[in-house]
Short mmCIF file of C-alpha atoms in Angstrom, two decimals:
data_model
loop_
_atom_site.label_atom_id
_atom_site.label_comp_id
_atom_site.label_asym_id
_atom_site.label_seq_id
_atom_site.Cartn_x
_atom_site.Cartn_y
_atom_site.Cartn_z
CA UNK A 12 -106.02 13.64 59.83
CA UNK A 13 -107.74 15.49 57.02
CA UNK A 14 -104.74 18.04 57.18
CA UNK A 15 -102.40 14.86 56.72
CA UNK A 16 -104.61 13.87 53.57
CA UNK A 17 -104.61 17.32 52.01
CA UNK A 18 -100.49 17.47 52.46
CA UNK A 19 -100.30 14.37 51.01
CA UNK A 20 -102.83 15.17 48.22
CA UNK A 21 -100.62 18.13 47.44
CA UNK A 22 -97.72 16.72 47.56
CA UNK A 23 -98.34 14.16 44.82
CA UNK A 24 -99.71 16.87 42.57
CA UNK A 25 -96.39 18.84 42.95
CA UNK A 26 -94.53 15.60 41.97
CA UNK A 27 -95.39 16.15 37.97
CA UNK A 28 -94.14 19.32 38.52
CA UNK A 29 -91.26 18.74 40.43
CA UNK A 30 -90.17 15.85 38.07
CA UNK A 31 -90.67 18.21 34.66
CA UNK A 32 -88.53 20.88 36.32
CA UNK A 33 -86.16 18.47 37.41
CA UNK A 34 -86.01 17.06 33.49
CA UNK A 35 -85.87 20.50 31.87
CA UNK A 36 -83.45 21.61 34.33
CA UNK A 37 -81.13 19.21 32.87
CA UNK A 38 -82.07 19.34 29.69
CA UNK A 39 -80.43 18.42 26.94
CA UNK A 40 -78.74 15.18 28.43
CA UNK A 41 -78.51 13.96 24.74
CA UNK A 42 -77.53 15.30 21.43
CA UNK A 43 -80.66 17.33 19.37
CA UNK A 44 -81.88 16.82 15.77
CA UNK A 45 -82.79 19.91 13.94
CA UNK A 46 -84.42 19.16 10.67
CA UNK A 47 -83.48 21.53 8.03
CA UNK A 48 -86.73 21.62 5.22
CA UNK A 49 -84.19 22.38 2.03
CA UNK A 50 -80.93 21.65 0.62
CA UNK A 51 -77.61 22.97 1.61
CA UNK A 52 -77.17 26.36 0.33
CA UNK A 53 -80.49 27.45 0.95
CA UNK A 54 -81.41 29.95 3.36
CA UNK A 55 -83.37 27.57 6.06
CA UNK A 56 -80.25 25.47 5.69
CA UNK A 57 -77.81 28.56 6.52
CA UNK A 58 -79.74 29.73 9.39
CA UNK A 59 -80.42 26.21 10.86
CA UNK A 60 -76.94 26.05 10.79
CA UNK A 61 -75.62 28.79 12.64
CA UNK A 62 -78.68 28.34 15.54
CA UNK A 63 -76.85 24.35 15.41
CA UNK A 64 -73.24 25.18 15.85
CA UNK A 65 -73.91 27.89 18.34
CA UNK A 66 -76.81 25.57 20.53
CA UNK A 67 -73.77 23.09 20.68
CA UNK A 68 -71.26 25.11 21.95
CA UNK A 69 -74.11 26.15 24.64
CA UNK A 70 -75.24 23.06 25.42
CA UNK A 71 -71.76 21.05 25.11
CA UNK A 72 -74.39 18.04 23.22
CA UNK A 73 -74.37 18.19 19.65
CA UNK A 74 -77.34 19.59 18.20
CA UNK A 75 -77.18 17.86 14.63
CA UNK A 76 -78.48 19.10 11.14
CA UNK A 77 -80.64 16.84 9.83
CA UNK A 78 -81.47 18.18 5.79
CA UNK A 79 -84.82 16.35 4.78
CA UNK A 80 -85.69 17.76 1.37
CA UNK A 81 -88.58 16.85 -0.89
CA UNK A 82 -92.31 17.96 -1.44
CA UNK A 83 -91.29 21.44 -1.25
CA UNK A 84 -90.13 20.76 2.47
CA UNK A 85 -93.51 18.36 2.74
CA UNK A 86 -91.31 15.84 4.12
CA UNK A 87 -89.34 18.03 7.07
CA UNK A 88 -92.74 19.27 8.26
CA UNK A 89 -94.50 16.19 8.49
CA UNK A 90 -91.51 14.32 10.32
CA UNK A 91 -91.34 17.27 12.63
CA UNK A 92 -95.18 17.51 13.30
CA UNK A 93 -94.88 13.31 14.07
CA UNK A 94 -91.96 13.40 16.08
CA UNK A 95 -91.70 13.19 19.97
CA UNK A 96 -92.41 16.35 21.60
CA UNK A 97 -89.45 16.01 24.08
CA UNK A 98 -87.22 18.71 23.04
CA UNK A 99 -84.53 16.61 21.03
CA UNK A 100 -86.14 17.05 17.57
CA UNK A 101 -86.24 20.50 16.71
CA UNK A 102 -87.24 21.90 12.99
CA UNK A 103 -86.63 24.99 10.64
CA UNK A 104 -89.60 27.15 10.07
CA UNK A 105 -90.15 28.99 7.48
CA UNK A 106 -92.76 30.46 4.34
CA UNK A 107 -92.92 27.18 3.14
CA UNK A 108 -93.77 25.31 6.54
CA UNK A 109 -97.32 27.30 6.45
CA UNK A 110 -97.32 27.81 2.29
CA UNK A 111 -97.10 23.62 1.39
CA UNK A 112 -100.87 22.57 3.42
CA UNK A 113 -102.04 24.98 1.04
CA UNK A 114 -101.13 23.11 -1.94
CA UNK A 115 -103.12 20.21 -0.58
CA UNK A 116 -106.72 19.03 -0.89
CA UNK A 117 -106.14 17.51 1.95
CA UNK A 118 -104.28 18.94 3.84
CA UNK A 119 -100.99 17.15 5.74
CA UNK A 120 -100.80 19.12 8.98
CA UNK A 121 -101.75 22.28 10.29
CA UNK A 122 -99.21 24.98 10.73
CA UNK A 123 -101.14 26.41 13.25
CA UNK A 124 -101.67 23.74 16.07
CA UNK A 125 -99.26 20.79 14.58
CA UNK A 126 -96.08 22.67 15.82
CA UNK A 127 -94.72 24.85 19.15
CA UNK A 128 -92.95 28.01 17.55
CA UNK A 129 -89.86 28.35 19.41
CA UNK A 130 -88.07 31.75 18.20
CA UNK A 131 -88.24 33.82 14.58
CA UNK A 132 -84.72 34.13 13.55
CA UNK A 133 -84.59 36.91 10.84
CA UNK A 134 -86.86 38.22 8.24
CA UNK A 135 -84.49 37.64 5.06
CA UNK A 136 -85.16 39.11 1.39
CA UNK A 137 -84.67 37.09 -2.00
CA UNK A 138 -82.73 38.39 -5.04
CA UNK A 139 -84.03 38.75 -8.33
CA UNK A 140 -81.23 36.99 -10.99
CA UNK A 141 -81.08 35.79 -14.20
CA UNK A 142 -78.83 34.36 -16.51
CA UNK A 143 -76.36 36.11 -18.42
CA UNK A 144 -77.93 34.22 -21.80
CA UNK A 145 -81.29 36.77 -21.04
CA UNK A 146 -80.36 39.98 -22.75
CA UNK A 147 -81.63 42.27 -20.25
CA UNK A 148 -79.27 43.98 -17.35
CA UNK A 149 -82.44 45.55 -15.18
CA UNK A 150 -85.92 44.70 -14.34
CA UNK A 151 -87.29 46.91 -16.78
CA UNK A 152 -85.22 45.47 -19.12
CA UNK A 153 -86.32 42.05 -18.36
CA UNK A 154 -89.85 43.21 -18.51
CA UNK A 155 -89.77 44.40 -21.24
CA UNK A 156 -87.91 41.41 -22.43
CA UNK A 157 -90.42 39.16 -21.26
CA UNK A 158 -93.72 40.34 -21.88
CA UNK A 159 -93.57 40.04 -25.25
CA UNK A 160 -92.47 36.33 -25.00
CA UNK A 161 -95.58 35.09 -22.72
CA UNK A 162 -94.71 31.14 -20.98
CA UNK A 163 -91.08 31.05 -23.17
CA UNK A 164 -88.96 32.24 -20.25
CA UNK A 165 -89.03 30.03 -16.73
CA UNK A 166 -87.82 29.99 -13.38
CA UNK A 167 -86.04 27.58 -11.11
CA UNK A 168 -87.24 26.87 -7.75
CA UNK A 169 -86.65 23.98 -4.86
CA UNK A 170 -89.77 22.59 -4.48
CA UNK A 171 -94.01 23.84 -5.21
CA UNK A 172 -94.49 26.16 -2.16
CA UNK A 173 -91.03 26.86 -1.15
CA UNK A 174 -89.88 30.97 -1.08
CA UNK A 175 -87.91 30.73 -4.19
CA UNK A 176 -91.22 29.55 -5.92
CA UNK A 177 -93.57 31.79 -4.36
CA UNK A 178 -91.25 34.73 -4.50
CA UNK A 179 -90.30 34.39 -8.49
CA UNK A 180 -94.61 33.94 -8.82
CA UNK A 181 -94.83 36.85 -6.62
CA UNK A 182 -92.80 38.96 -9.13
CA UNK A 183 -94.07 37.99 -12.33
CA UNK A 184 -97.74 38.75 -11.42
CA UNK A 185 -96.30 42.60 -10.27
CA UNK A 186 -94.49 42.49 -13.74
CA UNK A 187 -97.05 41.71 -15.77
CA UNK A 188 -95.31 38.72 -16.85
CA UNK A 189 -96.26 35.01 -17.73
CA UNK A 190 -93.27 32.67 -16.69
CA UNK A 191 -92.99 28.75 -16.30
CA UNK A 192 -92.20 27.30 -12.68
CA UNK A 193 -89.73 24.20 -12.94
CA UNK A 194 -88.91 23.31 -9.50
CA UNK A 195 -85.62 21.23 -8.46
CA UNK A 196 -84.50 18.89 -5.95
CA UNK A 197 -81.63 20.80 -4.81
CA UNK A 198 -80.34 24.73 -5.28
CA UNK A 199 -77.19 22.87 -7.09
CA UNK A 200 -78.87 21.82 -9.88
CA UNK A 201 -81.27 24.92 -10.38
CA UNK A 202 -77.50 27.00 -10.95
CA UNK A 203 -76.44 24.20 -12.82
CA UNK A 204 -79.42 24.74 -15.39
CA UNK A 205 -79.14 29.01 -15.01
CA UNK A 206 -75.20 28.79 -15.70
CA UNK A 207 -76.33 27.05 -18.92
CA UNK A 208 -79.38 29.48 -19.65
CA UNK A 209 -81.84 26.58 -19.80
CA UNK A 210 -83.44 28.30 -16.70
CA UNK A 211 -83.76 32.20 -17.15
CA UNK A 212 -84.58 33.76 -13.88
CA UNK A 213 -84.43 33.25 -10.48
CA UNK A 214 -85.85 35.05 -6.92
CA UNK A 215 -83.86 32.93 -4.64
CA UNK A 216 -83.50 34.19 -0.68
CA UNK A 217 -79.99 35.95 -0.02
CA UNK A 218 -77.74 33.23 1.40
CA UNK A 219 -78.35 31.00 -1.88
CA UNK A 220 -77.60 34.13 -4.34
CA UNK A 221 -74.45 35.29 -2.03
CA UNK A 222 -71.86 32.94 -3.40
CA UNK A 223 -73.11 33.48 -6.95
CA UNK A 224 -72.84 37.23 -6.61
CA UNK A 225 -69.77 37.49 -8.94
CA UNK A 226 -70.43 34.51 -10.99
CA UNK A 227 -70.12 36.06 -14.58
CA UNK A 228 -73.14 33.50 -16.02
CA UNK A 229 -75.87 35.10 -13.35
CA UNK A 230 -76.64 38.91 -13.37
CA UNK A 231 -78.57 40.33 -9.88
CA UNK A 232 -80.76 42.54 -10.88
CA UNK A 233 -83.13 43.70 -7.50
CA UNK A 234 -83.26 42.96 -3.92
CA UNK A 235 -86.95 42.46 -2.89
CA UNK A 236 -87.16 44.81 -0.02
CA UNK A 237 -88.38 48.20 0.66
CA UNK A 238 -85.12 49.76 1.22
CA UNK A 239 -81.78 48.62 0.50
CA UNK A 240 -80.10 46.31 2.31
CA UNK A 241 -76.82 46.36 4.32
CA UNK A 242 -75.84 42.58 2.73
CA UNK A 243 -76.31 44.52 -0.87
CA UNK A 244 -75.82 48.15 -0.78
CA UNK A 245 -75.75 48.64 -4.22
CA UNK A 246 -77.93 46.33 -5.52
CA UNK A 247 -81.51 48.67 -6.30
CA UNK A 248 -84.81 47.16 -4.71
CA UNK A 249 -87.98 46.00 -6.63
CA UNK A 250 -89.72 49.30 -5.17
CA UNK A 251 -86.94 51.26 -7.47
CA UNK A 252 -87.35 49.16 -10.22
CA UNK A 253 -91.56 50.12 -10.01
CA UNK A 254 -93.01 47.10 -8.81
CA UNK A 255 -93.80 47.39 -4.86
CA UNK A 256 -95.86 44.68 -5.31
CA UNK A 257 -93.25 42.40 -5.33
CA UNK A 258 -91.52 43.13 -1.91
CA UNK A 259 -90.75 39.89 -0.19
CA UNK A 260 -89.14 39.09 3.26
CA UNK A 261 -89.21 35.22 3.85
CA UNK A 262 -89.39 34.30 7.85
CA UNK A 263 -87.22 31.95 9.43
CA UNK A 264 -87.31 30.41 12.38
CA UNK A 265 -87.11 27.49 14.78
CA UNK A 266 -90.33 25.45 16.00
CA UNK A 267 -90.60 21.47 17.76
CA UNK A 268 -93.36 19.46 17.45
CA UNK A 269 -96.53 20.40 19.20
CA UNK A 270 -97.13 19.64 22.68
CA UNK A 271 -93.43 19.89 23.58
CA UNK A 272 -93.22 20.94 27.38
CA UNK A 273 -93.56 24.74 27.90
CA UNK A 274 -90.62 24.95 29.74
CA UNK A 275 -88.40 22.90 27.70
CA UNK A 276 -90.05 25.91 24.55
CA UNK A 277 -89.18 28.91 27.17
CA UNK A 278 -85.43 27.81 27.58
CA UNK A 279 -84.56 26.91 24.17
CA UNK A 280 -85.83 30.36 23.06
CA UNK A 281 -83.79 32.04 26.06
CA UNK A 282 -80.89 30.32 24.78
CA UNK A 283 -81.83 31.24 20.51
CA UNK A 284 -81.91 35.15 22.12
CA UNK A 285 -78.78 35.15 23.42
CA UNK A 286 -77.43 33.86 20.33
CA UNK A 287 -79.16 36.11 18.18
CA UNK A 288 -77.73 39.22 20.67
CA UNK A 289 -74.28 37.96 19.85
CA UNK A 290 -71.94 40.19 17.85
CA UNK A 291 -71.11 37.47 15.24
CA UNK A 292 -74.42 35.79 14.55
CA UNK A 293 -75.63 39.66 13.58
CA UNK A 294 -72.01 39.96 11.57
CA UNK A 295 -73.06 36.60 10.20
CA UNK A 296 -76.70 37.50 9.21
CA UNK A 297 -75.33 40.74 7.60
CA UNK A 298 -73.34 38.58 5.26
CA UNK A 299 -76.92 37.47 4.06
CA UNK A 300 -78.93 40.42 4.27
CA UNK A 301 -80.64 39.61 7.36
CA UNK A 302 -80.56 41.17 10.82
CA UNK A 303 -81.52 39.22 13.65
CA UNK A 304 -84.96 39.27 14.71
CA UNK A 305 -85.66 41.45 17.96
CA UNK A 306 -89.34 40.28 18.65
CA UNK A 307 -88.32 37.08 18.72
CA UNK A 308 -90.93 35.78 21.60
CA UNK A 309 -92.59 31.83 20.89
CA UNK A 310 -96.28 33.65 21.64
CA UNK A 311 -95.06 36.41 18.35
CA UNK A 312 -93.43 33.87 15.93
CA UNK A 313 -96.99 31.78 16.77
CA UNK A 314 -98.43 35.32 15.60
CA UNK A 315 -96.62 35.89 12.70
CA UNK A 316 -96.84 31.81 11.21
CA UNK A 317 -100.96 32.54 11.56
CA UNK A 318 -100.59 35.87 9.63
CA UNK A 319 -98.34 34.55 6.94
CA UNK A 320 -100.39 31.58 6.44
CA UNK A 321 -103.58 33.71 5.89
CA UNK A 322 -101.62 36.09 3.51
CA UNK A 323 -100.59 32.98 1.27
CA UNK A 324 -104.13 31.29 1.52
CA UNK A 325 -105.79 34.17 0.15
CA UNK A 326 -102.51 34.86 -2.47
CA UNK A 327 -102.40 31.17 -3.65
CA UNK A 328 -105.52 31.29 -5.91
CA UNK A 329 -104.57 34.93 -7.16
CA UNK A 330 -101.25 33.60 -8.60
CA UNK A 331 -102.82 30.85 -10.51
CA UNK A 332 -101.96 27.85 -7.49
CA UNK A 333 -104.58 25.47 -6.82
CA UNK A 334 -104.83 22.52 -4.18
CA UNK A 335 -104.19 19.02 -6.16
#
């Protein structure tokens, strides 16, 4: 008898189990909603984009890009941290998911517990460029340029917190130089305003500077990484123009909502591997200056959101940004 009881004891604690194998097992039986936290033509946009298309080819359900922009990506982080964590709403992840609390008295969610990291997708570097109307054709130049012109010149961002902001703040304070922030709705309109010269400078990430590359009103002048990239070969780095200080790499990656099933976070980062260890998606990265990330693990992305999160909260208040 008691050996009846204890089967059938253990038998309904293995039905949980059995049922959330059963579920991720089949998983997806409906189409996904990634939400992108920028515009089109912005690097979160780019990358969410390529994970999309390829995750629907895999999983023959669309996987659907869902662009919620505002806030500095405020909005896409706090729909994502309220949605159902049953593997159908998926999210972009990048600088500005753990930069925008910090801008926050109060702070809307918490990067750290408020979201399951799924995969890191690449570590991508901005471009420093600036409108032809700016008479300078290097950094130095532009320093030199600037300095003596303290809060006249300003740069164009997508939003208070975002990588273009933080990047373009993170290069002025290595220059020496005192430039005015005027954010944007969309990267559209921030070229709009540089192609006229109304905005001077920009540090944008790579796949929102690529298509401009040969656009006669915008001059690139650095790439913000140690060494020079593969997407620009000849395009010098902020380390050769003398300001290491200003070396940038925005992550990107792919998170859900926290408390999403384990399982359901283990195959969708299986499946984000293989598509990262494709030919194309690293022939596709190139195109932007990226490689694909190789420690690419939900427990080292977790890692790395914590780390960057501490590096801006202690940056922040260096740079002049204080919670409203």
């Amino acid at each position: 008898m008691k050996r009846a009881v204890f089967t059938l004891a253990t038998g309904l604690l293995m039905l949980p189990l059995a049922a959330r194998a059963a579920a991720v097992g089949a998983y997806p039986e409906r189409p996904i909603r990634l939400i992108i936290s920028s515009s089109p033509g912005t690097g979160a946009d780019y990358f969410g984009r390529i994970v999309a298309v390829a995750l629907t080819d895999l999983y023959k359900q669309q996987v659907v890009a869902d662009n919620r922009t505002g806030a500095g990506g405020l909005i896409a982080m706090q729909t994502l941290a309220g949605a159902n964590p049953d593997g159908y709403t998926l999210g972009t992840a990048s600088s500005s998911m753990m930069v925008v609390p910090l801008l926050y008295a109060k702070q809307p969610y918490n990067p750290a517990t408020d979201f399951s990291p799924i995969a890191l997708l690449a570590l991508i570097p901005s471009v420093v460029m600036m409108s032809s109307a700016v008479p300078a054709k290097t950094v130095q130049e532009l320093i030199a340029y600037a300095k003596p012109r303290p809060g006249q010149l300003n740069f164009a961002s997508v939003g208070s917190g975002t990588a273009a902001h933080l990047s373009a703040e993170i290069f002025a304070k290595a220059a020496g130089i005192k430039a005015v922030h005027v954010p944007f709705k969309n990267v559209g309109d921030a070229w709009t305003e540089i192609f006229a010269g109304r905005v001077h400078f920009v540090v944008f990430v790579a796949p929102a500077v690529t298509p401009m590359m040969r656009e006669p009103r915008v001059r690139a002048l650095a790439v913000t990484t140690k060494a020079r990239t593969s997407g620009f070969p000849d395009l010098p780095t902020v380390v050769e123009a003398g300001l290491p200080d200003a070396v940038v790499e925005t992550p990107f990656g792919i998170a859900a909502p926290a408390r999403t099933p384990r399982p359901i976070i283990n195959k969708l980062h299986a499946d984000i591997v293989t598509i990262l260890k494709r030919p194309e998606t690293a022939e596709r990265f190139a195109r932007q200056g990226g490689v694909p990330a190789v420690d690419t693990t939900p427990d080292s992305f977790a890692t790395l959101i914590k780390s960057e999160y501490e590096l801006y909260r202690k940056l922040l208040p260096e740079i002049g940004i204080k919670p409203q």
